[in-house]
Short mmCIF file of C-alpha atoms in Angstrom, two decimals:
data_model
loop_
_atom_site.label_atom_id
_atom_site.label_comp_id
_atom_site.label_asym_id
_atom_site.label_seq_id
_atom_site.Cartn_x
_atom_site.Cartn_y
_atom_site.Cartn_z
CA MET A 1 33.38 -30.45 -14.61
CA ARG A 2 35.36 -27.50 -15.98
CA ILE A 3 32.82 -24.83 -16.95
CA LEU A 4 33.54 -21.61 -18.81
CA ILE A 5 30.95 -18.84 -18.49
CA LEU A 6 31.01 -16.14 -21.14
CA GLY A 7 30.05 -12.75 -19.75
CA ALA A 8 29.97 -11.42 -16.18
CA GLY A 9 26.61 -9.65 -16.35
CA LYS A 10 23.73 -10.50 -14.03
CA MET A 11 23.02 -13.92 -15.52
CA GLY A 12 26.67 -14.79 -15.99
CA SER A 13 27.34 -13.90 -12.35
CA PHE A 14 24.27 -15.90 -11.30
CA PHE A 15 25.49 -19.06 -13.02
CA THR A 16 28.95 -18.52 -11.57
CA ASP A 17 27.52 -18.33 -8.04
CA VAL A 18 25.35 -21.41 -8.57
CA LEU A 19 28.03 -23.60 -10.15
CA SER A 20 31.39 -22.52 -8.75
CA PHE A 21 31.29 -24.58 -5.54
CA ASP A 22 30.49 -27.85 -7.30
CA HIS A 23 32.55 -27.36 -10.47
CA GLU A 24 35.80 -25.78 -11.59
CA CYS A 25 34.57 -22.53 -13.12
CA ALA A 26 36.08 -19.68 -15.11
CA VAL A 27 34.53 -16.50 -16.47
CA TYR A 28 35.62 -14.84 -19.71
CA GLU A 29 34.84 -11.12 -19.74
CA ILE A 30 36.76 -8.39 -21.59
CA ASP A 31 35.64 -5.74 -19.06
CA GLN A 32 37.71 -6.78 -16.05
CA MET A 33 35.85 -4.43 -13.71
CA ARG A 34 32.71 -6.55 -14.12
CA MET A 35 34.55 -9.52 -12.59
CA ARG A 36 35.74 -7.76 -9.46
CA PHE A 37 33.02 -9.26 -7.22
CA LEU A 38 33.24 -12.82 -8.54
CA TYR A 39 34.54 -15.37 -6.05
CA HIS A 40 35.70 -18.98 -6.18
CA THR A 41 36.22 -18.77 -9.94
CA ARG A 42 39.00 -18.02 -12.39
CA ARG A 43 38.83 -14.76 -14.34
CA PHE A 44 39.85 -14.58 -18.00
CA SER A 45 40.05 -11.45 -20.13
CA GLN A 46 42.16 -12.93 -22.94
CA LEU A 47 41.05 -15.66 -25.33
CA GLY A 48 44.38 -17.44 -24.98
CA GLU A 49 43.61 -18.21 -21.34
CA ILE A 50 40.75 -20.45 -22.45
CA ASP A 51 43.16 -22.83 -24.20
CA GLU A 52 44.90 -23.72 -20.95
CA PHE A 53 41.63 -24.10 -19.01
CA LYS A 54 40.22 -26.67 -21.49
CA PRO A 55 36.53 -26.27 -20.57
CA GLU A 56 34.18 -29.22 -20.89
CA LEU A 57 31.08 -26.98 -20.97
CA VAL A 58 30.68 -23.37 -22.14
CA ILE A 59 27.69 -21.28 -21.04
CA ASN A 60 27.26 -18.22 -23.25
CA ALA A 61 25.64 -15.57 -21.03
CA VAL A 62 26.49 -12.41 -22.98
CA SER A 63 23.69 -10.15 -24.23
CA LEU A 64 21.74 -11.37 -27.25
CA LYS A 65 23.41 -8.86 -29.56
CA TYR A 66 26.80 -10.50 -29.06
CA THR A 67 25.88 -14.18 -28.54
CA LEU A 68 26.88 -15.50 -31.98
CA ASP A 69 29.93 -13.24 -32.32
CA VAL A 70 31.34 -14.40 -28.96
CA PHE A 71 30.70 -18.04 -29.88
CA ARG A 72 32.70 -17.54 -33.09
CA GLN A 73 35.57 -15.97 -31.14
CA VAL A 74 35.70 -18.66 -28.47
CA ILE A 75 35.10 -21.90 -30.43
CA PRO A 76 38.65 -21.98 -31.94
CA HIS A 77 39.94 -22.18 -28.36
CA LEU A 78 37.78 -25.17 -27.40
CA SER A 79 38.40 -28.89 -27.71
CA ALA A 80 36.26 -30.84 -30.17
CA ASP A 81 34.35 -32.65 -27.40
CA CYS A 82 33.42 -29.49 -25.45
CA ILE A 83 29.67 -28.80 -25.11
CA ILE A 84 28.64 -25.26 -26.01
CA SER A 85 25.42 -23.74 -24.70
CA ASP A 86 23.40 -20.53 -24.63
CA ILE A 87 20.71 -19.11 -22.34
CA ALA A 88 19.19 -16.69 -24.86
CA SER A 89 15.51 -15.82 -24.54
CA VAL A 90 15.23 -15.48 -28.33
CA LYS A 91 16.67 -18.38 -30.33
CA THR A 92 16.68 -16.76 -33.79
CA GLY A 93 19.56 -18.20 -35.83
CA LEU A 94 20.91 -20.38 -33.02
CA LYS A 95 19.73 -23.74 -34.34
CA GLU A 96 21.36 -23.04 -37.71
CA PHE A 97 24.53 -21.85 -35.99
CA TYR A 98 24.81 -24.96 -33.84
CA GLU A 99 24.21 -27.29 -36.75
CA GLY A 100 26.97 -25.57 -38.71
CA ALA A 101 29.43 -25.44 -35.80
CA GLY A 102 29.89 -29.20 -35.69
CA MET A 103 30.08 -29.29 -31.89
CA ARG A 104 27.95 -30.80 -29.16
CA TYR A 105 25.48 -28.21 -27.93
CA VAL A 106 22.57 -27.52 -25.60
CA SER A 107 20.24 -24.51 -25.56
CA THR A 108 18.19 -23.37 -22.56
CA HIS A 109 16.10 -20.38 -21.56
CA PRO A 110 16.00 -19.50 -17.85
CA MET A 111 12.75 -17.53 -17.77
CA PHE A 112 13.76 -15.82 -14.54
CA GLY A 113 15.78 -13.10 -16.22
CA PRO A 114 17.37 -10.44 -14.03
CA THR A 115 14.88 -7.65 -14.85
CA PHE A 116 12.08 -8.84 -12.57
CA ALA A 117 13.01 -12.17 -10.94
CA ASN A 118 14.36 -12.57 -7.43
CA LEU A 119 17.41 -14.70 -8.18
CA GLY A 120 17.57 -15.73 -4.54
CA GLU A 121 14.07 -17.29 -4.58
CA LEU A 122 13.20 -19.19 -7.73
CA SER A 123 10.53 -21.66 -6.62
CA SER A 124 7.86 -19.92 -8.71
CA GLU A 125 10.07 -19.48 -11.78
CA HIS A 126 10.39 -21.57 -14.95
CA ALA A 127 13.09 -22.60 -17.39
CA ILE A 128 13.04 -24.23 -20.82
CA VAL A 129 15.55 -26.79 -22.04
CA ILE A 130 15.52 -27.27 -25.80
CA SER A 131 14.94 -30.95 -26.60
CA GLU A 132 17.30 -30.83 -29.59
CA GLY A 133 21.02 -31.08 -28.95
CA ASN A 134 23.35 -33.15 -26.80
CA ARG A 135 21.78 -35.49 -24.23
CA GLU A 136 24.56 -35.01 -21.66
CA GLY A 137 24.21 -31.24 -21.92
CA ARG A 138 20.44 -31.37 -21.58
CA ASP A 139 20.69 -33.60 -18.51
CA PHE A 140 23.16 -31.18 -16.91
CA PHE A 141 20.79 -28.23 -17.19
CA LEU A 142 17.69 -30.24 -16.27
CA GLN A 143 19.38 -31.33 -13.04
CA LEU A 144 20.73 -27.84 -12.37
CA TYR A 145 17.39 -26.07 -12.77
CA ARG A 146 15.60 -28.67 -10.66
CA ARG A 147 18.26 -28.40 -7.95
CA ILE A 148 17.68 -24.65 -7.58
CA GLY A 149 13.92 -25.16 -7.46
CA VAL A 150 12.97 -24.00 -10.95
CA HIS A 151 10.10 -25.64 -12.87
CA VAL A 152 11.63 -27.11 -16.05
CA HIS A 153 10.00 -27.72 -19.43
CA GLU A 154 11.43 -29.35 -22.56
CA CYS A 155 10.49 -28.31 -26.09
CA SER A 156 11.99 -27.93 -29.57
CA PHE A 157 13.47 -24.73 -30.99
CA GLY A 158 10.29 -24.18 -33.00
CA GLU A 159 8.00 -24.76 -30.02
CA HIS A 160 10.12 -22.39 -27.93
CA ASP A 161 9.92 -19.63 -30.53
CA GLU A 162 6.14 -20.02 -30.79
CA ALA A 163 5.72 -19.87 -27.00
CA MET A 164 7.98 -16.82 -26.74
CA ALA A 165 6.15 -15.06 -29.56
CA TYR A 166 3.11 -15.07 -27.30
CA SER A 167 4.52 -14.86 -23.77
CA LEU A 168 7.00 -12.10 -24.60
CA SER A 169 5.41 -10.19 -27.48
CA VAL A 170 1.98 -9.67 -25.89
CA PRO A 171 3.23 -8.12 -22.60
CA PHE A 172 6.06 -6.28 -24.33
CA VAL A 173 3.82 -4.73 -27.01
CA SER A 174 1.25 -3.84 -24.36
CA THR A 175 4.03 -2.12 -22.43
CA PHE A 176 5.15 -0.23 -25.55
CA VAL A 177 1.61 1.08 -26.03
CA PHE A 178 1.31 2.10 -22.37
CA SER A 179 4.65 3.91 -22.59
CA ALA A 180 3.72 5.63 -25.85
CA VAL A 181 0.58 7.24 -24.39
CA MET A 182 1.87 7.72 -20.84
CA LYS A 183 1.75 11.13 -19.22
CA ARG A 184 3.62 11.79 -16.01
CA GLN A 185 1.37 12.06 -12.97
CA ASP A 186 1.94 14.34 -9.98
CA ALA A 187 -0.07 11.97 -7.80
CA PRO A 188 0.08 8.54 -9.48
CA GLY A 189 -2.19 5.79 -8.21
CA THR A 190 -1.02 2.33 -7.20
CA THR A 191 -2.03 0.66 -10.47
CA PHE A 192 -0.33 3.35 -12.55
CA LYS A 193 2.88 3.02 -10.52
CA ARG A 194 2.91 -0.76 -11.00
CA HIS A 195 2.48 -0.43 -14.76
CA LEU A 196 5.19 2.24 -14.82
CA SER A 197 7.58 -0.02 -12.92
CA ILE A 198 6.97 -2.84 -15.41
CA ALA A 199 7.49 -0.44 -18.32
CA LYS A 200 10.81 0.77 -16.93
CA GLY A 201 11.95 -2.83 -16.51
CA VAL A 202 10.97 -3.87 -20.03
CA LEU A 203 12.53 -0.79 -21.63
CA SER A 204 15.78 -1.37 -19.74
CA GLU A 205 16.23 -4.59 -21.74
CA ASP A 206 18.79 -4.75 -24.52
CA ASP A 207 17.46 -3.18 -27.75
CA THR A 208 18.49 -6.28 -29.68
CA LEU A 209 16.26 -8.46 -27.50
CA LEU A 210 13.30 -6.09 -27.93
CA ARG A 211 13.82 -6.02 -31.70
CA GLU A 212 14.07 -9.80 -32.01
CA ILE A 213 10.89 -10.26 -29.97
CA LEU A 214 9.00 -7.70 -32.05
CA PHE A 215 10.35 -8.97 -35.39
CA ASN A 216 9.71 -12.64 -34.61
CA PRO A 217 7.59 -13.80 -37.59
CA ARG A 218 5.03 -15.20 -35.15
CA THR A 219 4.60 -11.89 -33.29
CA GLU A 220 2.48 -10.10 -35.90
CA ALA A 221 -0.55 -12.35 -35.39
CA HIS A 222 -0.54 -11.65 -31.65
CA VAL A 223 -0.24 -7.89 -32.20
CA LYS A 224 -3.21 -8.01 -34.59
CA GLU A 225 -5.17 -9.85 -31.92
CA ILE A 226 -4.43 -6.99 -29.50
CA CYS A 227 -5.71 -4.52 -32.10
CA THR A 228 -8.89 -6.55 -32.57
CA GLU A 229 -9.57 -6.53 -28.84
CA LEU A 230 -8.95 -2.78 -28.65
CA GLU A 231 -11.43 -2.19 -31.46
CA ALA A 232 -14.05 -4.27 -29.63
CA LEU A 233 -13.43 -2.33 -26.43
CA ILE A 234 -13.70 1.00 -28.23
CA LYS A 235 -17.10 -0.01 -29.60
CA ILE A 236 -18.30 -0.84 -26.08
CA ILE A 237 -17.03 2.50 -24.80
CA ASP A 238 -18.60 4.45 -27.67
CA SER A 239 -22.00 2.77 -27.23
CA ARG A 240 -21.95 2.86 -23.41
CA ASP A 241 -23.37 -0.66 -23.63
CA GLU A 242 -23.44 -1.94 -20.06
CA SER A 243 -24.49 -5.49 -20.93
CA ALA A 244 -21.72 -5.77 -23.53
CA PHE A 245 -19.24 -4.43 -20.98
CA ALA A 246 -20.36 -6.98 -18.39
CA ALA A 247 -19.96 -9.77 -20.94
CA TYR A 248 -16.51 -8.45 -21.85
CA LEU A 249 -15.40 -8.44 -18.19
CA THR A 250 -16.68 -11.99 -17.76
CA LYS A 251 -14.68 -13.09 -20.81
CA ILE A 252 -11.39 -11.53 -19.76
CA ARG A 253 -11.71 -12.65 -16.12
CA LYS A 254 -11.98 -16.24 -17.32
CA ASN A 255 -8.63 -15.77 -19.06
CA ILE A 256 -6.77 -14.85 -15.89
CA LEU A 257 -8.57 -16.70 -13.12
#
């Protein structure tokens, strides 16, 4: 299959490495320096080069901020039967875009993003394939993720957004709060250093991604739940109630064990 990958960032390079020995691959990236370490693949920096390549599948791996804009630039250079796809972790606006584009599409979310995952060892990682869209495209990504050892789940756009509202907003908001009250330590403990490392990773993410996670309509309820738990914990601290504290620890340990 002829596969065009949009963007030569960490995830674009990852998909190039995974696919280029079994498929005819090309990467479109306007910053040619980002393609200098790509091997066994064609490198495009001009839209006109896509016409000649005639891709059968396009994987949009640019940052969330530019996903829709790059799709709009590239689609006029694709054949009508080409399958377009994205790997965005936030799907806001994508379903509507695909339905209006009039092309076959597939949407996936590799949940082993480059911030924390070891891209060389993915056996404990997960990926989501959106159940809406083209069957051939879905089968391609289901087989790909399984081949590299990733646990795969299928769900709708709506189910994905609901799951991400929880699994991304809760840790991200908790990290924001930690960062907001953080004071630098001359002799930081192990736990502090681990939280700090996570915070640095989260805050290195694209601002557009952080905004879309925070502004997801489903996020507010989860943030309010965090506030409710903080209020309960403050009451326990104020009262120095040991039995209430023991009950609280029992409750939260059940959540994680």
